[in-house]
Short mmCIF file of C-alpha atoms and ligand atoms in Angstrom, two decimals:
data_model
loop_
_atom_site.label_atom_id
_atom_site.label_comp_id
_atom_site.label_asym_id
_atom_site.label_seq_id
_atom_site.Cartn_x
_atom_site.Cartn_y
_atom_site.Cartn_z
CA MET A 1 -4.37 5.66 27.21
CA LYS A 2 -1.68 4.70 29.65
CA THR A 3 -2.33 2.45 32.58
CA THR A 4 -0.12 2.46 35.68
CA ALA A 5 2.93 0.42 34.63
CA ARG A 6 4.23 0.90 31.13
CA PHE A 7 5.65 -2.58 30.81
CA THR A 8 4.65 -5.57 32.87
CA ALA A 9 7.23 -8.08 34.02
CA GLY A 10 5.73 -10.45 31.44
CA THR A 11 6.38 -8.02 28.62
CA VAL A 12 9.96 -7.59 29.71
CA ALA A 13 10.41 -11.37 29.88
CA CYS A 14 8.96 -11.68 26.37
CA LEU A 15 11.22 -8.95 25.06
CA LEU A 16 14.23 -10.73 26.54
CA LEU A 17 13.07 -13.98 24.98
CA PHE A 18 12.85 -12.32 21.57
CA VAL A 19 16.33 -10.91 22.00
CA SER A 20 17.59 -14.42 22.62
CA VAL A 21 16.12 -15.75 19.35
CA SER A 22 17.33 -12.84 17.26
CA ALA A 23 20.50 -14.73 16.41
CA ARG A 24 18.25 -16.78 14.13
CA PRO A 25 16.83 -13.98 12.03
CA ALA A 26 14.97 -16.22 9.61
CA ALA A 27 13.07 -17.86 12.47
CA ALA A 28 9.71 -16.43 11.44
CA GLY A 29 9.95 -17.45 7.80
CA ALA A 30 12.12 -20.55 8.07
CA ALA A 31 9.41 -22.74 9.55
CA GLU A 32 7.29 -22.13 6.48
CA ASN A 33 7.81 -24.18 3.32
CA PRO A 34 7.05 -22.76 -0.15
CA ALA A 35 3.61 -24.39 -0.31
CA GLU A 36 2.66 -22.91 3.05
CA ARG A 37 3.91 -19.52 1.95
CA ASP A 38 1.86 -19.75 -1.25
CA ALA A 39 -1.21 -20.64 0.83
CA ARG A 40 -0.62 -17.67 3.15
CA MET A 41 -0.07 -15.25 0.27
CA ARG A 42 -2.94 -16.56 -1.82
CA TRP A 43 -5.71 -14.09 -0.96
CA TRP A 44 -3.31 -11.17 -1.35
CA ARG A 45 -2.02 -12.36 -4.74
CA GLU A 46 -5.59 -12.85 -5.98
CA ALA A 47 -6.85 -9.53 -4.60
CA ARG A 48 -4.84 -7.20 -6.89
CA PHE A 49 -6.55 -4.06 -5.59
CA GLY A 50 -6.68 -2.46 -2.14
CA MET A 51 -7.51 0.89 -0.57
CA PHE A 52 -4.90 2.78 1.46
CA VAL A 53 -6.15 5.33 4.02
CA HIS A 54 -3.95 8.12 5.41
CA TRP A 55 -5.78 9.71 8.29
CA GLY A 56 -4.53 11.27 11.50
CA LEU A 57 -3.86 14.59 13.24
CA TYR A 58 -2.45 16.04 10.00
CA SER A 59 -5.86 15.53 8.32
CA GLY A 60 -7.34 18.40 10.32
CA LEU A 61 -4.48 20.76 9.45
CA ALA A 62 -5.30 19.96 5.80
CA GLY A 63 -2.04 21.36 4.45
CA THR A 64 -2.45 24.70 6.24
CA TRP A 65 -0.14 26.06 8.96
CA GLU A 66 -0.84 29.35 10.74
CA GLY A 67 -3.39 30.29 8.11
CA LYS A 68 -1.11 29.70 5.11
CA PRO A 69 -0.93 26.78 2.67
CA VAL A 70 2.30 24.83 3.21
CA GLY A 71 2.22 23.98 -0.48
CA ASP A 72 -0.15 22.59 -3.04
CA LYS A 73 1.90 19.46 -3.81
CA GLY A 74 3.48 16.69 -1.81
CA GLY A 75 2.70 14.76 1.33
CA MET A 76 0.79 16.87 3.84
CA GLU A 77 0.93 13.97 6.33
CA TRP A 78 4.48 15.36 6.68
CA ILE A 79 3.28 18.82 7.63
CA GLN A 80 4.91 18.72 11.09
CA GLN A 81 8.26 18.10 9.43
CA ARG A 82 7.59 20.59 6.63
CA VAL A 83 7.06 23.43 9.11
CA LYS A 84 9.69 22.10 11.56
CA ALA A 85 7.28 22.09 14.51
CA ASP A 86 8.16 20.33 17.74
CA THR A 87 5.56 17.78 18.81
CA GLY A 88 4.01 20.04 21.47
CA THR A 89 3.39 22.89 19.04
CA TYR A 90 2.05 20.49 16.41
CA ALA A 91 -0.26 18.67 18.81
CA LYS A 92 -1.65 21.91 20.20
CA LYS A 93 -2.67 23.07 16.74
CA ALA A 94 -3.72 19.71 15.29
CA ILE A 95 -5.64 18.01 18.11
CA PRO A 96 -8.54 20.51 18.27
CA LEU A 97 -9.02 20.11 14.51
CA PHE A 98 -9.16 16.30 14.50
CA LYS A 99 -12.86 15.50 14.92
CA PRO A 100 -13.78 12.00 13.75
CA ALA A 101 -17.52 11.68 13.14
CA PRO A 102 -19.38 8.65 14.47
CA GLY A 103 -19.17 5.80 11.97
CA PHE A 104 -16.40 7.62 10.02
CA ALA A 105 -15.02 4.42 8.48
CA LYS A 106 -18.29 3.11 7.07
CA GLU A 107 -18.14 5.33 3.99
CA TRP A 108 -14.52 4.31 3.32
CA ALA A 109 -15.32 0.62 3.58
CA LYS A 110 -18.44 0.93 1.42
CA LEU A 111 -16.54 2.87 -1.23
CA ALA A 112 -13.68 0.35 -1.18
CA LYS A 113 -16.12 -2.50 -1.61
CA GLN A 114 -17.97 -0.71 -4.41
CA ALA A 115 -14.70 -0.01 -6.19
CA GLY A 116 -13.72 -3.67 -6.09
CA CYS A 117 -10.98 -3.38 -3.46
CA LYS A 118 -10.42 -6.60 -1.55
CA TYR A 119 -8.52 -5.04 1.34
CA ILE A 120 -8.09 -1.77 3.18
CA VAL A 121 -5.02 -0.51 5.04
CA LEU A 122 -5.25 2.35 7.56
CA THR A 123 -2.49 4.39 9.17
CA SER A 124 -2.51 3.18 12.79
CA LYS A 125 0.32 5.68 13.37
CA HIS A 126 2.13 7.92 10.91
CA HIS A 127 5.50 9.61 11.39
CA ASP A 128 3.91 12.25 13.66
CA GLY A 129 3.54 9.49 16.27
CA PHE A 130 -0.18 9.87 17.02
CA ALA A 131 -1.79 6.42 17.33
CA LEU A 132 -5.40 5.89 16.31
CA HIS A 133 -6.07 3.06 18.74
CA ASP A 134 -6.47 3.13 22.51
CA SER A 135 -2.88 2.47 23.52
CA LYS A 136 -1.90 1.46 27.03
CA VAL A 137 1.67 2.62 26.46
CA SER A 138 1.00 6.15 25.22
CA ASP A 139 -0.87 9.32 26.01
CA TYR A 140 -0.55 10.42 22.40
CA ASP A 141 -3.33 8.31 21.02
CA ALA A 142 -7.05 8.41 20.24
CA GLY A 143 -7.84 6.63 23.51
CA SER A 144 -6.21 9.39 25.58
CA VAL A 145 -7.20 12.38 23.49
CA LEU A 146 -10.68 11.45 22.22
CA ASN A 147 -11.61 8.63 24.56
CA ARG A 148 -12.18 6.49 21.45
CA ASP A 149 -10.55 3.55 19.77
CA LEU A 150 -10.61 4.58 16.12
CA ILE A 151 -8.88 1.37 15.07
CA ARG A 152 -11.71 -0.68 16.59
CA GLU A 153 -14.25 1.43 14.68
CA PHE A 154 -12.26 0.98 11.46
CA VAL A 155 -11.88 -2.77 11.92
CA ASP A 156 -15.62 -3.18 12.52
CA ALA A 157 -16.47 -1.14 9.41
CA ALA A 158 -14.01 -3.07 7.22
CA ARG A 159 -15.28 -6.44 8.43
CA ALA A 160 -18.91 -5.38 7.89
CA GLU A 161 -18.06 -5.01 4.19
CA GLY A 162 -16.15 -8.29 4.05
CA LEU A 163 -12.82 -6.59 3.41
CA ARG A 164 -9.44 -7.88 4.51
CA LEU A 165 -7.71 -5.26 6.64
CA GLY A 166 -4.31 -4.01 7.56
CA PHE A 167 -2.41 -1.41 9.52
CA TYR A 168 0.20 0.98 8.20
CA HIS A 169 2.51 1.58 11.12
CA SER A 170 5.33 4.10 11.06
CA VAL A 171 8.47 3.10 12.93
CA ILE A 172 9.73 6.64 12.52
CA ASP A 173 8.31 8.72 15.38
CA TRP A 174 8.36 12.52 15.64
CA HIS A 175 6.66 12.51 19.05
CA HIS A 176 8.34 9.95 21.30
CA ASP A 177 10.83 11.56 23.67
CA GLN A 178 13.30 8.65 23.47
CA TYR A 179 13.38 8.28 19.66
CA GLU A 180 17.01 9.00 18.80
CA TYR A 181 16.59 10.82 15.51
CA ALA A 182 20.26 11.79 15.41
CA LEU A 183 21.14 8.13 14.73
CA SER A 184 20.08 8.59 11.10
CA LYS A 185 21.20 11.24 8.68
CA GLN A 186 18.68 10.01 6.11
CA LEU A 187 15.42 9.65 8.02
CA PRO A 188 13.34 12.79 8.46
CA HIS A 189 12.59 14.54 11.75
CA PRO A 190 11.22 18.06 12.37
CA LEU A 191 14.09 18.78 14.78
CA LYS A 192 16.80 17.18 12.65
CA GLY A 193 20.18 18.76 13.24
CA LYS A 194 19.04 20.20 16.55
CA PRO A 195 19.97 18.77 19.95
CA TYR A 196 17.37 16.66 21.74
CA PRO A 197 15.17 19.09 23.71
CA ASN A 198 15.06 16.65 26.64
CA GLY A 199 18.78 15.88 26.94
CA LYS A 200 20.09 12.38 26.39
CA ARG A 201 17.77 9.85 24.76
CA ASP A 202 17.56 6.08 25.04
CA HIS A 203 16.52 4.54 21.73
CA ALA A 204 16.07 1.12 23.38
CA ALA A 205 13.25 2.65 25.43
CA TYR A 206 11.62 3.84 22.20
CA LEU A 207 11.92 0.35 20.78
CA LYS A 208 10.16 -1.14 23.80
CA PHE A 209 7.34 1.30 23.14
CA LEU A 210 7.28 0.54 19.40
CA HIS A 211 7.14 -3.20 20.02
CA ALA A 212 4.46 -2.79 22.70
CA GLN A 213 2.23 -0.74 20.40
CA ALA A 214 2.66 -3.24 17.58
CA ASP A 215 1.70 -5.96 20.03
CA GLU A 216 -1.50 -4.08 20.92
CA LEU A 217 -2.41 -3.82 17.25
CA VAL A 218 -1.97 -7.52 16.56
CA SER A 219 -3.52 -8.67 19.86
CA ASN A 220 -6.72 -6.71 20.28
CA TYR A 221 -8.54 -6.63 16.94
CA GLY A 222 -8.88 -10.23 15.77
CA PRO A 223 -7.21 -11.30 12.54
CA VAL A 224 -5.02 -8.61 11.00
CA ASP A 225 -4.25 -9.42 7.38
CA VAL A 226 -1.48 -6.91 6.59
CA LEU A 227 1.18 -5.00 8.49
CA TRP A 228 2.56 -2.20 6.35
CA TRP A 229 5.71 -0.90 8.03
CA ASP A 230 7.12 2.50 7.07
CA TYR A 231 10.19 3.02 6.85
CA SER A 232 13.96 2.64 7.03
CA SER A 233 17.02 4.22 5.51
CA GLN A 234 20.31 2.78 4.36
CA ASP A 235 21.96 4.29 7.43
CA PHE A 236 19.25 3.18 9.86
CA GLU A 237 17.39 -0.07 9.30
CA GLY A 238 16.63 -3.58 10.43
CA ASP A 239 17.82 -4.91 13.74
CA ALA A 240 20.01 -1.94 14.62
CA ALA A 241 17.22 0.56 14.09
CA TRP A 242 14.04 -1.30 15.11
CA ARG A 243 15.05 -4.76 16.43
CA ALA A 244 13.25 -5.70 13.26
CA PHE A 245 13.55 -9.49 13.33
CA ASP A 246 12.18 -9.61 16.87
CA LEU A 247 9.37 -7.29 15.87
CA MET A 248 8.42 -9.45 12.89
CA ALA A 249 8.64 -12.66 14.92
CA ALA A 250 6.47 -11.21 17.69
CA VAL A 251 3.85 -10.11 15.17
CA ARG A 252 3.88 -13.50 13.47
CA ALA A 253 3.55 -15.30 16.79
CA LYS A 254 0.22 -13.51 17.31
CA GLN A 255 -0.87 -13.48 13.66
CA PRO A 256 0.62 -16.46 11.84
CA ALA A 257 -1.12 -15.63 8.56
CA ILE A 258 -0.23 -11.93 8.46
CA ILE A 259 1.46 -10.44 5.40
CA MET A 260 4.18 -7.85 6.06
CA ASN A 261 6.05 -5.53 3.72
CA ASN A 262 9.81 -4.96 3.52
CA ARG A 263 10.11 -1.51 5.06
CA LEU A 264 11.76 -2.45 8.33
CA PHE A 265 14.82 -2.77 6.11
CA ARG A 266 16.61 -0.86 3.39
CA ASN A 267 19.17 -3.14 1.81
CA PRO A 268 19.39 -4.94 -1.53
CA ALA A 269 18.47 -8.39 -0.12
CA ALA A 270 15.28 -6.81 1.25
CA GLY A 271 14.32 -5.52 -2.20
CA TRP A 272 15.81 -2.02 -2.03
CA LYS A 273 18.29 -0.41 -4.37
CA SER A 274 18.46 3.15 -3.15
CA MET A 275 16.80 5.74 -0.93
CA GLY A 276 14.35 6.69 -3.70
CA THR A 277 10.89 5.18 -3.30
CA ASP A 278 11.25 3.93 -6.88
CA GLY A 279 14.64 2.40 -6.05
CA PHE A 280 13.52 -1.19 -5.59
CA ALA A 281 15.47 -4.33 -6.42
CA LEU A 282 13.99 -7.21 -8.38
CA SER A 283 14.17 -9.75 -5.59
CA ILE A 284 13.45 -10.11 -1.91
CA ASP A 285 14.63 -12.61 0.67
CA SER A 286 11.44 -13.49 2.56
CA LYS A 287 13.06 -13.08 5.95
CA TYR A 288 12.84 -9.32 5.29
CA GLY A 289 9.15 -9.34 4.42
CA ASP A 290 6.60 -10.72 2.03
CA PHE A 291 6.46 -8.08 -0.67
CA ILE A 292 8.27 -5.09 -2.07
CA THR A 293 6.74 -1.65 -2.14
CA PRO A 294 7.31 0.66 -5.11
CA GLU A 295 5.81 3.99 -4.04
CA GLN A 296 4.24 6.40 -6.54
CA HIS A 297 5.94 4.44 -9.30
CA ILE A 298 4.99 1.45 -11.48
CA PRO A 299 7.86 -0.89 -12.37
CA ALA A 300 8.73 -0.77 -16.07
CA THR A 301 8.43 -4.53 -16.44
CA GLY A 302 6.94 -7.41 -14.51
CA MET A 303 8.95 -9.14 -11.84
CA PRO A 304 8.48 -12.89 -12.28
CA GLY A 305 8.00 -14.71 -9.01
CA LEU A 306 8.10 -11.54 -6.97
CA ASP A 307 5.26 -10.18 -4.87
CA PHE A 308 4.95 -6.44 -5.18
CA GLU A 309 2.42 -3.77 -4.37
CA VAL A 310 2.46 -0.29 -5.88
CA CYS A 311 1.03 2.35 -3.56
CA MET A 312 -0.16 5.60 -5.09
CA THR A 313 -2.04 8.76 -4.29
CA LEU A 314 -5.14 10.11 -6.09
CA ASN A 315 -3.62 13.60 -6.20
CA THR A 316 -0.07 14.20 -4.86
CA THR A 317 -0.59 13.98 -1.10
CA TRP A 318 -1.33 10.99 1.16
CA GLY A 319 -2.86 12.97 4.04
CA TYR A 320 -5.72 15.34 3.20
CA SER A 321 -4.79 18.76 1.86
CA ALA A 322 -7.27 21.49 0.98
CA HIS A 323 -4.74 22.86 -1.53
CA ASP A 324 -3.89 19.87 -3.71
CA HIS A 325 -6.09 19.79 -6.80
CA ALA A 326 -3.84 17.67 -8.99
CA TRP A 327 -6.29 14.76 -9.20
CA LYS A 328 -5.42 11.90 -11.53
CA SER A 329 -7.97 11.17 -14.24
CA ASP A 330 -10.18 8.07 -14.20
CA GLU A 331 -8.25 6.95 -17.27
CA THR A 332 -4.92 7.14 -15.44
CA LEU A 333 -6.25 5.34 -12.36
CA ILE A 334 -7.89 2.49 -14.27
CA ARG A 335 -4.95 2.07 -16.64
CA ASN A 336 -2.59 2.02 -13.65
CA LEU A 337 -4.62 -0.81 -12.13
CA VAL A 338 -4.48 -2.72 -15.42
CA ASP A 339 -0.77 -1.97 -15.94
CA ILE A 340 0.12 -3.20 -12.45
CA ALA A 341 -2.00 -6.36 -12.78
CA SER A 342 -0.37 -7.05 -16.16
CA LYS A 343 2.97 -7.00 -14.35
CA GLY A 344 1.72 -9.34 -11.62
CA GLY A 345 1.42 -6.79 -8.83
CA ASN A 346 -1.15 -5.22 -6.51
CA TYR A 347 -2.38 -1.63 -6.55
CA LEU A 348 -2.90 0.06 -3.18
CA LEU A 349 -4.70 3.29 -3.99
CA ASN A 350 -4.84 5.97 -1.31
CA ILE A 351 -7.61 8.13 0.08
CA GLY A 352 -6.92 11.05 2.41
CA PRO A 353 -10.13 11.64 4.38
CA LYS A 354 -10.79 14.97 6.10
CA ALA A 355 -10.55 15.23 9.89
CA ASP A 356 -14.17 14.11 10.36
CA GLY A 357 -13.54 11.11 8.09
CA SER A 358 -15.52 12.49 5.16
CA LEU A 359 -14.21 12.19 1.61
CA THR A 360 -13.77 14.78 -1.10
CA PRO A 361 -16.13 14.49 -4.10
CA GLU A 362 -13.07 13.79 -6.29
CA THR A 363 -12.17 10.80 -4.13
CA VAL A 364 -15.66 9.33 -4.31
CA LYS A 365 -15.90 9.94 -8.04
CA ALA A 366 -12.56 8.26 -8.73
CA PHE A 367 -13.28 5.10 -6.76
CA ARG A 368 -16.78 4.84 -8.25
CA ALA A 369 -15.33 5.07 -11.75
CA ILE A 370 -12.91 2.25 -10.98
CA GLY A 371 -15.81 0.29 -9.47
CA ALA A 372 -17.93 0.72 -12.60
CA TRP A 373 -15.06 -0.56 -14.73
CA MET A 374 -14.34 -3.44 -12.35
CA ALA A 375 -18.00 -4.50 -12.26
CA VAL A 376 -17.71 -5.29 -15.97
CA ASN A 377 -14.04 -6.23 -16.25
CA GLY A 378 -13.04 -7.49 -12.80
CA GLU A 379 -12.48 -11.06 -13.98
CA SER A 380 -9.55 -9.75 -16.04
CA ILE A 381 -7.87 -8.46 -12.85
CA TYR A 382 -8.66 -10.72 -9.88
CA GLU A 383 -6.83 -14.02 -9.60
CA THR A 384 -4.88 -13.40 -12.78
CA ALA A 385 -1.22 -13.81 -13.57
CA ALA A 386 1.13 -11.37 -15.27
CA SER A 387 1.07 -10.90 -19.02
CA PRO A 388 2.91 -13.59 -21.01
CA PHE A 389 3.78 -10.98 -23.68
CA PRO A 390 7.04 -9.03 -23.43
CA TYR A 391 5.20 -6.06 -24.95
CA LEU A 392 1.87 -5.15 -26.53
CA PRO A 393 1.98 -1.89 -28.49
CA TRP A 394 -1.73 -1.16 -27.96
CA GLY A 395 -2.22 -2.05 -24.32
CA ARG A 396 -1.76 -4.73 -21.68
CA SER A 397 -2.83 -8.25 -20.85
CA THR A 398 -3.31 -10.67 -18.00
CA ALA A 399 -3.62 -14.44 -18.09
CA ARG A 400 -5.11 -17.35 -16.23
CA LYS A 401 -4.45 -21.04 -16.57
CA ASP A 402 -7.69 -23.00 -16.87
CA GLY A 403 -7.24 -26.75 -16.85
CA SER A 404 -5.23 -27.62 -19.95
CA GLY A 405 -6.09 -24.29 -21.58
CA VAL A 406 -5.28 -20.66 -20.97
CA THR A 407 -7.51 -17.60 -20.75
CA LEU A 408 -5.95 -14.38 -21.94
CA TYR A 409 -7.42 -10.97 -21.19
CA LEU A 410 -6.30 -8.28 -23.62
CA HIS A 411 -6.70 -4.72 -22.35
CA VAL A 412 -6.88 -2.37 -25.31
CA PHE A 413 -5.83 1.20 -24.45
CA ASP A 414 -5.26 2.39 -28.05
CA TRP A 415 -8.12 1.20 -30.21
CA PRO A 416 -6.88 0.12 -33.64
CA ALA A 417 -7.85 2.34 -36.56
CA GLY A 418 -10.04 0.21 -38.80
CA GLY A 419 -10.82 -2.15 -35.93
CA GLU A 420 -8.16 -4.75 -36.74
CA LEU A 421 -6.17 -5.75 -33.66
CA LYS A 422 -2.94 -7.68 -34.14
CA VAL A 423 -1.93 -9.93 -31.28
CA PRO A 424 1.69 -11.12 -31.58
CA MET A 425 1.00 -14.82 -31.08
CA LYS A 426 -0.19 -17.99 -32.72
CA ALA A 427 -2.99 -19.61 -30.78
CA ASP A 428 -5.74 -22.19 -30.96
CA ILE A 429 -8.75 -20.14 -29.96
CA ALA A 430 -11.90 -21.66 -28.45
CA GLY A 431 -13.77 -18.44 -27.70
CA VAL A 432 -13.55 -14.66 -27.85
CA ARG A 433 -15.68 -12.06 -26.09
CA LEU A 434 -15.60 -8.34 -25.33
CA LEU A 435 -16.42 -8.02 -21.64
CA ALA A 436 -18.06 -4.61 -22.19
CA ALA A 437 -20.02 -5.77 -25.25
CA PRO A 438 -20.62 -9.51 -24.87
CA ASP A 439 -22.98 -9.79 -27.84
CA THR A 440 -20.57 -8.24 -30.35
CA LYS A 441 -19.16 -10.75 -32.82
CA VAL A 442 -15.37 -10.81 -33.18
CA ALA A 443 -13.88 -12.65 -36.17
CA VAL A 444 -10.48 -14.27 -35.65
CA THR A 445 -7.92 -14.89 -38.39
CA ALA A 446 -4.18 -15.45 -38.52
CA ASP A 447 -1.59 -13.67 -40.66
CA GLY A 448 1.41 -15.84 -39.99
CA LYS A 449 3.01 -13.95 -37.13
CA HIS A 450 -0.17 -12.65 -35.58
CA THR A 451 -3.60 -13.60 -34.44
CA VAL A 452 -5.85 -10.93 -35.92
CA LEU A 453 -9.10 -9.86 -34.24
CA ARG A 454 -11.72 -7.93 -36.19
CA LEU A 455 -13.27 -5.53 -33.71
CA PRO A 456 -16.03 -2.92 -33.97
CA ALA A 457 -14.92 0.46 -35.32
CA ALA A 458 -15.31 2.24 -31.96
CA ALA A 459 -14.03 1.07 -28.56
CA PRO A 460 -16.84 -0.16 -26.28
CA ASP A 461 -14.78 1.23 -23.36
CA LYS A 462 -12.60 4.24 -24.14
CA ILE A 463 -10.34 3.70 -21.13
CA ALA A 464 -9.66 -0.02 -21.48
CA THR A 465 -11.73 -2.48 -23.47
CA VAL A 466 -11.12 -6.05 -22.34
CA ILE A 467 -11.10 -8.92 -24.83
CA LYS A 468 -11.37 -12.34 -23.25
CA LEU A 469 -9.70 -15.04 -25.31
CA VAL A 470 -10.13 -18.66 -24.31
CA LEU A 471 -7.30 -20.75 -25.76
CA LYS A 472 -7.21 -24.53 -26.04
CA SER A 473 -3.52 -24.62 -25.20
CA ALA A 474 -0.69 -22.24 -24.36
CA PRO A 475 -0.15 -19.63 -27.13
CA LYS A 476 3.07 -19.34 -29.14
CA ILE A 477 4.05 -15.79 -28.40
CA ASP A 478 6.33 -13.73 -30.61
CA MET A 479 8.96 -12.89 -28.01
CA SER A 480 10.77 -10.55 -30.42
CA VAL A 481 8.10 -7.83 -29.97
CA LYS A 482 9.75 -5.76 -27.23
CA GLN A 483 9.09 -2.44 -25.60
CA PRO A 484 10.86 0.32 -27.54
CA ALA A 485 13.70 1.88 -25.57
CA ALA A 486 12.61 4.95 -23.62
CA LYS A 487 13.50 8.21 -25.36
O1 LIG B 1 2.88 7.35 4.15
C1 LIG B 1 3.27 7.81 2.87
C2 LIG B 1 4.45 8.75 2.96
O2 LIG B 1 4.26 9.74 3.93
C3 LIG B 1 5.51 7.79 3.36
N1 LIG B 1 5.18 6.55 2.68
C4 LIG B 1 3.90 6.71 2.07
C5 LIG B 1 3.13 5.41 2.02
C6 LIG B 1 6.85 8.26 3.06
N2 LIG B 1 7.68 8.61 3.99
N3 LIG B 1 8.79 8.94 3.44
N4 LIG B 1 8.69 8.78 2.16
C7 LIG B 1 7.48 8.37 1.87
C8 LIG B 1 9.76 9.04 1.24
C9 LIG B 1 9.99 10.48 1.10
C10 LIG B 1 9.16 11.21 0.28
C11 LIG B 1 9.36 12.64 0.08
FE1 LIG B 1 8.03 14.06 0.46
C12 LIG B 1 9.08 13.29 -1.12
C13 LIG B 1 9.91 13.55 0.99
C14 LIG B 1 9.90 14.83 0.37
C15 LIG B 1 9.38 14.67 -0.94
C16 LIG B 1 6.15 13.37 0.29
C17 LIG B 1 6.23 14.67 -0.11
C18 LIG B 1 6.52 13.36 1.65
C19 LIG B 1 6.82 14.66 1.99
C20 LIG B 1 6.64 15.47 0.93
#
């Protein structure tokens, strides 16, 4: 909700100050040495699994416009753009349908906790421009429209479950009347190609607003663990588009420990290869952000030394749609989590709550299934490192260094016929245990190239049975066993 003056003299002075330091773009990261960075990133690297929440005005529309489904696939958080509605038309239809129930976030946080998520990231504002907090610099926010601060309610619910929390914040804005969408040919806008309905626009005024809202989010809710920016294009990114270095520095000044992604940028040094959400590069210069963000796509191989987080939907949409029934199976979801951990990354798995905050039965079922698996096998995911094997024909692995020894977790997807599992390594083994069947005896032999494990005839867990191997020293891995070339 707006108060009298949009920007105080102090804000303007601060903005000017940030402009003056922008000649030193690495300012935010440069003060930090590698050990400090490792300490800051530690919880995130150990967490491996988080819940993403896409929730906003679009949730009430539920993929329907003027009584008709807009489609049964794809992101219905984009519905305003899909139907090419101006913000007034969109708001008029969507606002009456957005009816958050009291305590809406409690179920999300409980489900996240139950599933084994360590953090939860909510859309504070998506591309439609509607902010879920009580913003002093906007009338298009939950404070103005519902007289509520939905971010406060979310933060309280997340903290009550002991979860780390973050905000997804779109820098694209389909509402703000000074956002100069014609500056980018690549970024989406419902009115793209059409003249501004309000005459000339002043993008700098939009940027003041963007920076002020980000400041509210990092000032008013205690520690914020993650800022998940979305997104930039090759033709509109970074300083030119968002005054990105100032924005990052201002956020860091308020939240020194915060972890931010790379989406204020879209260039190779920032971890991007193309405009495709799977077009990521295998490196990132930390001045552009802390981690890279493959979307709806798992990298083919691990990325040594690189922090990455794969975000994915449960069906095909981020925002709730009544028409999307393409739910991923429990097997796919759990194996994705394992696959990503084996490559050294995090999995940010999305829920799209309905307008009242409630969840579909499919959503609850999926997260509970992951939770049941994690309750037994979580130690093979949390605080682990990427697989030391170039390739395992039957599944995946993760590893952990323990004193002078190493613990390997083998995740068996394809149970060996006859129960004999060949692991392409020589190793000095101190202990072996099936996490899902701890009392089952497993005999270990060697056949020259392999360590051979004699397992029960049937898999204790059909989705992914985890074998914990405690080794006295680092294994000698057969590096010649490689992934076959894709057909
Ligand atoms: O918030 C989610 C997406 O809305 C957002 N990022 C995630 C986390 C996103 N914005 N742009 N993109 C992703 C890239 C473009 C994706 C597209 Fe589509 C695929 C545009 C058209 C097809 C998905 C489906 C979005 C609209 C329809």
